[in-house]
Amino acid sequence: QKEVEQNSGPLSVPEGAIASLNCTYSDRGSQSFFWYRQYSGKSPELIMSIYSNGDKEDGRFTAQLNKASQYVSLLIRDSQPSDSATYLCAVNRDNAGNMLTFGGGTRLMVKP
Amino acid sequence: DAGVTQSPTHLIKTRGQQVTLRCSPKSGHDTVSWYQQALGQGPQFIFQYYEEEERQRGNFPDRFSGHQFPNYSSELNVNALLLGDSALYLCASSFPTQANYGYTFGSGTRLTVV
């Protein structure tokens, strides 16, 4: 079992729809969770962080965390073609110090 | 406020050669982490430097080594390059106790081994 798992996609949604990206993790003691966006050929950019169970909203983005199910998700409302990118889930596992463990990423395609 | 800067941007090396990649952290950050990202995969942790010492290391062979200087900048060295070392090498900076707040990544160095 991978430490952080994501569906590689591609996930295709029409413009204006809600995109839902999912991530599961294996270390139950993980404390911090992050979503990064990575455009093709570019470096990852932090877009959301979440630390407690529940929802956290920032503009069109909502991160959801369920530690009991070891599941974190990212919702993108009113998806735009400019949201087309790979979305990486990253976890700061318990006792991992300052290391982040990344999933393989989900490629999102927003079609006009 | 300068972000994380990496050099060079692109590099082509021959199998068996050695390479050095460089990173300057974001202003105020004193911890530097290096990641390797193969095409189509997520970043894999190589190691992290703080106070000029390697404080954590991922599952990479000893061919991968690093250094941090007093000004917090860092180098990643890879010896005896293999074709499989071809990847995007990312440097990330943070405060030592603020992995909880996520990293700031540099633009990366694209290494191609031929």
Short mmCIF file of C-alpha atoms in Angstrom, two decimals:
data_model
loop_
_atom_site.label_atom_id
_atom_site.label_comp_id
_atom_site.label_asym_id
_atom_site.label_seq_id
_atom_site.Cartn_x
_atom_site.Cartn_y
_atom_site.Cartn_z
CA GLN A 1 0.00 0.00 0.00
CA LYS A 2 1.34 3.39 -0.97
CA GLU A 3 1.65 5.93 1.81
CA VAL A 4 -0.38 8.54 -0.09
CA GLU A 5 -2.65 7.45 -2.92
CA GLN A 6 -4.40 9.44 -5.59
CA ASN A 7 -6.23 8.48 -8.74
CA SER A 8 -3.93 9.51 -11.56
CA GLY A 9 -6.82 10.56 -13.78
CA PRO A 10 -7.27 12.37 -15.98
CA LEU A 11 -10.36 13.81 -14.37
CA SER A 12 -12.31 15.72 -16.98
CA VAL A 13 -14.97 18.25 -15.97
CA PRO A 14 -16.80 20.92 -17.96
CA GLU A 15 -16.16 24.56 -17.29
CA GLY A 16 -18.24 25.82 -14.38
CA ALA A 17 -18.65 22.39 -12.77
CA ILE A 18 -17.30 21.21 -9.43
CA ALA A 19 -14.12 19.16 -9.60
CA SER A 20 -13.61 16.66 -6.78
CA LEU A 21 -10.13 15.33 -6.13
CA ASN A 22 -9.49 12.60 -3.60
CA CYS A 23 -6.53 11.32 -1.60
CA THR A 24 -6.09 8.54 0.94
CA TYR A 25 -3.17 8.04 3.28
CA SER A 26 -1.93 5.08 5.25
CA ASP A 27 -0.36 6.62 8.38
CA ARG A 28 -3.17 7.14 10.88
CA GLY A 29 -0.95 9.47 12.91
CA SER A 30 -0.54 11.98 10.08
CA GLN A 31 -1.08 15.52 11.26
CA SER A 32 -0.96 17.95 8.35
CA PHE A 33 -2.34 17.75 4.86
CA PHE A 34 -1.68 19.85 1.80
CA TRP A 35 -2.86 20.28 -1.75
CA TYR A 36 -0.41 21.49 -4.36
CA ARG A 37 -1.17 22.47 -7.94
CA GLN A 38 1.43 21.75 -10.58
CA TYR A 39 1.16 23.01 -14.13
CA SER A 40 2.95 21.03 -16.78
CA GLY A 41 6.69 21.67 -16.64
CA LYS A 42 6.40 23.87 -13.56
CA SER A 43 7.02 23.36 -9.86
CA PRO A 44 4.30 22.60 -7.29
CA GLU A 45 2.41 25.53 -5.81
CA LEU A 46 0.71 25.27 -2.41
CA ILE A 47 -3.01 26.03 -2.66
CA MET A 48 -4.57 24.58 0.50
CA SER A 49 -3.59 23.19 3.88
CA ILE A 50 -5.82 21.47 6.43
CA TYR A 51 -5.10 20.12 9.89
CA SER A 52 -8.44 19.34 11.54
CA ASN A 53 -11.38 17.19 10.59
CA GLY A 54 -13.99 18.98 8.54
CA ASP A 55 -13.99 21.51 5.76
CA LYS A 56 -11.75 24.47 5.06
CA GLU A 57 -12.73 26.95 2.37
CA ASP A 58 -10.55 29.42 0.48
CA GLY A 59 -12.22 31.11 -2.45
CA ARG A 60 -13.28 28.47 -4.98
CA PHE A 61 -11.31 25.77 -3.15
CA THR A 62 -12.56 23.60 -0.28
CA ALA A 63 -10.39 21.03 1.43
CA GLN A 64 -12.09 18.25 3.39
CA LEU A 65 -10.40 16.02 5.96
CA ASN A 66 -11.67 12.85 7.59
CA LYS A 67 -8.95 11.38 9.79
CA ALA A 68 -11.07 8.40 10.82
CA SER A 69 -11.34 7.35 7.19
CA GLN A 70 -7.81 8.58 6.39
CA TYR A 71 -9.19 10.60 3.54
CA VAL A 72 -8.61 14.12 2.31
CA SER A 73 -10.26 15.77 -0.65
CA LEU A 74 -10.18 18.99 -2.62
CA LEU A 75 -13.24 20.52 -4.23
CA ILE A 76 -12.87 23.19 -6.90
CA ARG A 77 -16.07 25.11 -7.55
CA ASP A 78 -16.81 26.90 -10.82
CA SER A 79 -13.90 25.12 -12.49
CA GLN A 80 -12.05 27.14 -15.10
CA PRO A 81 -9.79 25.98 -17.95
CA SER A 82 -6.93 27.64 -16.05
CA ASP A 83 -7.49 25.07 -13.27
CA SER A 84 -6.28 22.35 -15.64
CA ALA A 85 -3.18 20.97 -13.91
CA THR A 86 -1.96 18.09 -11.80
CA TYR A 87 -3.05 18.27 -8.18
CA LEU A 88 -0.71 16.73 -5.63
CA CYS A 89 -1.78 15.62 -2.18
CA ALA A 90 0.95 15.82 0.46
CA VAL A 91 0.98 14.56 4.03
CA ASN A 92 3.18 15.28 7.00
CA ARG A 93 3.20 11.85 8.57
CA ASP A 94 3.47 11.32 12.29
CA ASN A 95 7.09 11.06 13.44
CA ALA A 96 8.29 12.09 9.99
CA GLY A 97 9.75 15.33 11.20
CA ASN A 98 9.46 17.97 8.55
CA MET A 99 9.23 15.63 5.59
CA LEU A 100 6.21 15.75 3.31
CA THR A 101 5.10 12.59 1.54
CA PHE A 102 3.41 13.19 -1.79
CA GLY A 103 0.90 11.20 -3.74
CA GLY A 104 1.35 10.64 -7.44
CA GLY A 105 -1.05 13.41 -8.36
CA THR A 106 -4.36 13.64 -10.20
CA ARG A 107 -4.45 15.32 -13.58
CA LEU A 108 -7.46 17.61 -13.93
CA MET A 109 -8.75 18.76 -17.31
CA VAL A 110 -11.39 21.49 -17.41
CA LYS A 111 -13.04 21.67 -20.81
CA PRO A 112 -14.51 24.96 -22.09
CA ASP B 1 10.81 39.21 -1.46
CA ALA B 2 12.80 36.63 -3.39
CA GLY B 3 11.33 33.17 -3.49
CA VAL B 4 13.28 29.94 -3.74
CA THR B 5 15.79 30.09 -6.57
CA GLN B 6 17.41 27.11 -8.23
CA SER B 7 20.18 26.80 -10.77
CA PRO B 8 20.69 25.72 -13.40
CA THR B 9 17.25 25.45 -14.99
CA HIS B 10 18.17 22.63 -17.31
CA LEU B 11 21.12 20.30 -17.45
CA ILE B 12 22.20 17.46 -19.69
CA LYS B 13 24.80 15.03 -18.38
CA THR B 14 26.30 11.77 -19.56
CA ARG B 15 25.86 8.55 -17.62
CA GLY B 16 28.64 8.17 -15.04
CA GLN B 17 29.24 11.88 -14.65
CA GLN B 18 28.68 13.96 -11.54
CA VAL B 19 26.33 16.91 -11.16
CA THR B 20 25.80 19.72 -8.65
CA LEU B 21 22.50 21.55 -8.31
CA ARG B 22 22.10 24.73 -6.31
CA CYS B 23 19.32 26.28 -4.26
CA SER B 24 18.83 29.55 -2.41
CA PRO B 25 15.92 29.45 0.06
CA LYS B 26 13.21 32.02 0.41
CA SER B 27 14.23 34.99 2.52
CA GLY B 28 13.88 34.14 6.19
CA HIS B 29 13.76 30.38 5.66
CA ASP B 30 16.59 28.30 7.06
CA THR B 31 15.56 24.76 6.18
CA VAL B 32 16.06 23.30 2.73
CA SER B 33 14.58 20.07 1.42
CA TRP B 34 15.35 18.37 -1.88
CA TYR B 35 12.90 16.30 -3.87
CA GLN B 36 13.19 14.25 -7.04
CA GLN B 37 10.19 14.17 -9.35
CA ALA B 38 10.24 11.66 -12.19
CA LEU B 39 7.93 12.26 -15.12
CA GLY B 40 4.33 11.51 -14.22
CA GLN B 41 5.05 10.89 -10.54
CA GLY B 42 4.84 12.84 -7.34
CA PRO B 43 7.94 14.34 -5.72
CA GLN B 44 10.08 11.93 -3.71
CA PHE B 45 11.97 13.20 -0.65
CA ILE B 46 15.75 13.03 -0.94
CA PHE B 47 16.95 14.84 2.19
CA GLN B 48 16.58 17.94 4.32
CA TYR B 49 19.20 20.30 5.67
CA TYR B 50 19.03 22.53 8.72
CA GLU B 51 21.86 24.29 10.51
CA GLU B 52 24.26 22.94 7.89
CA GLU B 53 23.48 19.35 8.79
CA GLU B 54 21.43 16.65 7.11
CA ARG B 55 18.54 16.09 9.49
CA GLN B 56 16.41 13.68 7.48
CA ARG B 57 17.02 11.44 4.53
CA GLY B 58 14.71 9.57 2.21
CA ASN B 59 15.31 6.27 0.48
CA PHE B 60 18.05 7.41 -1.89
CA PRO B 61 21.53 5.88 -2.33
CA ASP B 62 24.71 7.47 -1.09
CA ARG B 63 25.37 8.75 -4.60
CA PHE B 64 23.06 11.56 -3.57
CA SER B 65 24.71 13.94 -1.17
CA GLY B 66 24.20 17.50 -0.13
CA HIS B 67 25.48 20.47 1.70
CA GLN B 68 24.10 23.57 3.35
CA PHE B 69 26.10 26.75 3.68
CA PRO B 70 26.03 29.34 6.50
CA ASN B 71 23.78 31.57 4.39
CA TYR B 72 21.26 28.67 4.25
CA SER B 73 21.78 28.00 0.55
CA SER B 74 22.22 24.38 -0.40
CA GLU B 75 23.71 22.07 -2.99
CA LEU B 76 22.62 18.65 -4.16
CA ASN B 77 25.36 16.45 -5.61
CA VAL B 78 24.74 13.28 -7.55
CA ASN B 79 27.68 11.03 -8.43
CA ALA B 80 27.92 8.25 -11.02
CA LEU B 81 24.78 9.38 -12.81
CA LEU B 82 22.38 6.76 -14.06
CA LEU B 83 19.78 7.12 -16.79
CA GLY B 84 17.15 6.72 -14.05
CA ASP B 85 18.38 9.89 -12.37
CA SER B 86 16.73 11.89 -15.13
CA ALA B 87 14.07 13.93 -13.37
CA LEU B 88 12.98 17.34 -12.14
CA TYR B 89 14.88 18.17 -8.96
CA LEU B 90 12.97 20.45 -6.66
CA CYS B 91 14.27 22.47 -3.77
CA ALA B 92 11.85 23.55 -1.07
CA SER B 93 12.45 25.90 1.81
CA SER B 94 10.67 26.36 5.11
CA PHE B 95 11.18 27.20 8.73
CA PRO B 96 12.34 24.14 10.69
CA THR B 97 9.15 23.72 12.61
CA GLN B 98 6.82 24.81 9.87
CA ALA B 99 6.48 21.81 7.63
CA ASN B 100 2.99 22.05 9.03
CA TYR B 101 2.56 25.14 6.93
CA GLY B 102 3.83 23.56 3.74
CA TYR B 103 6.86 24.20 1.65
CA THR B 104 7.72 26.85 -0.90
CA PHE B 105 9.20 25.18 -3.95
CA GLY B 106 11.70 26.58 -6.38
CA SER B 107 11.18 26.29 -10.11
CA GLY B 108 13.31 23.17 -10.27
CA THR B 109 16.24 21.87 -12.25
CA ARG B 110 15.44 19.53 -15.12
CA LEU B 111 18.25 16.94 -15.29
CA THR B 112 18.57 14.72 -18.32
CA VAL B 113 21.08 11.88 -18.24
CA VAL B 114 22.02 10.46 -21.62
#
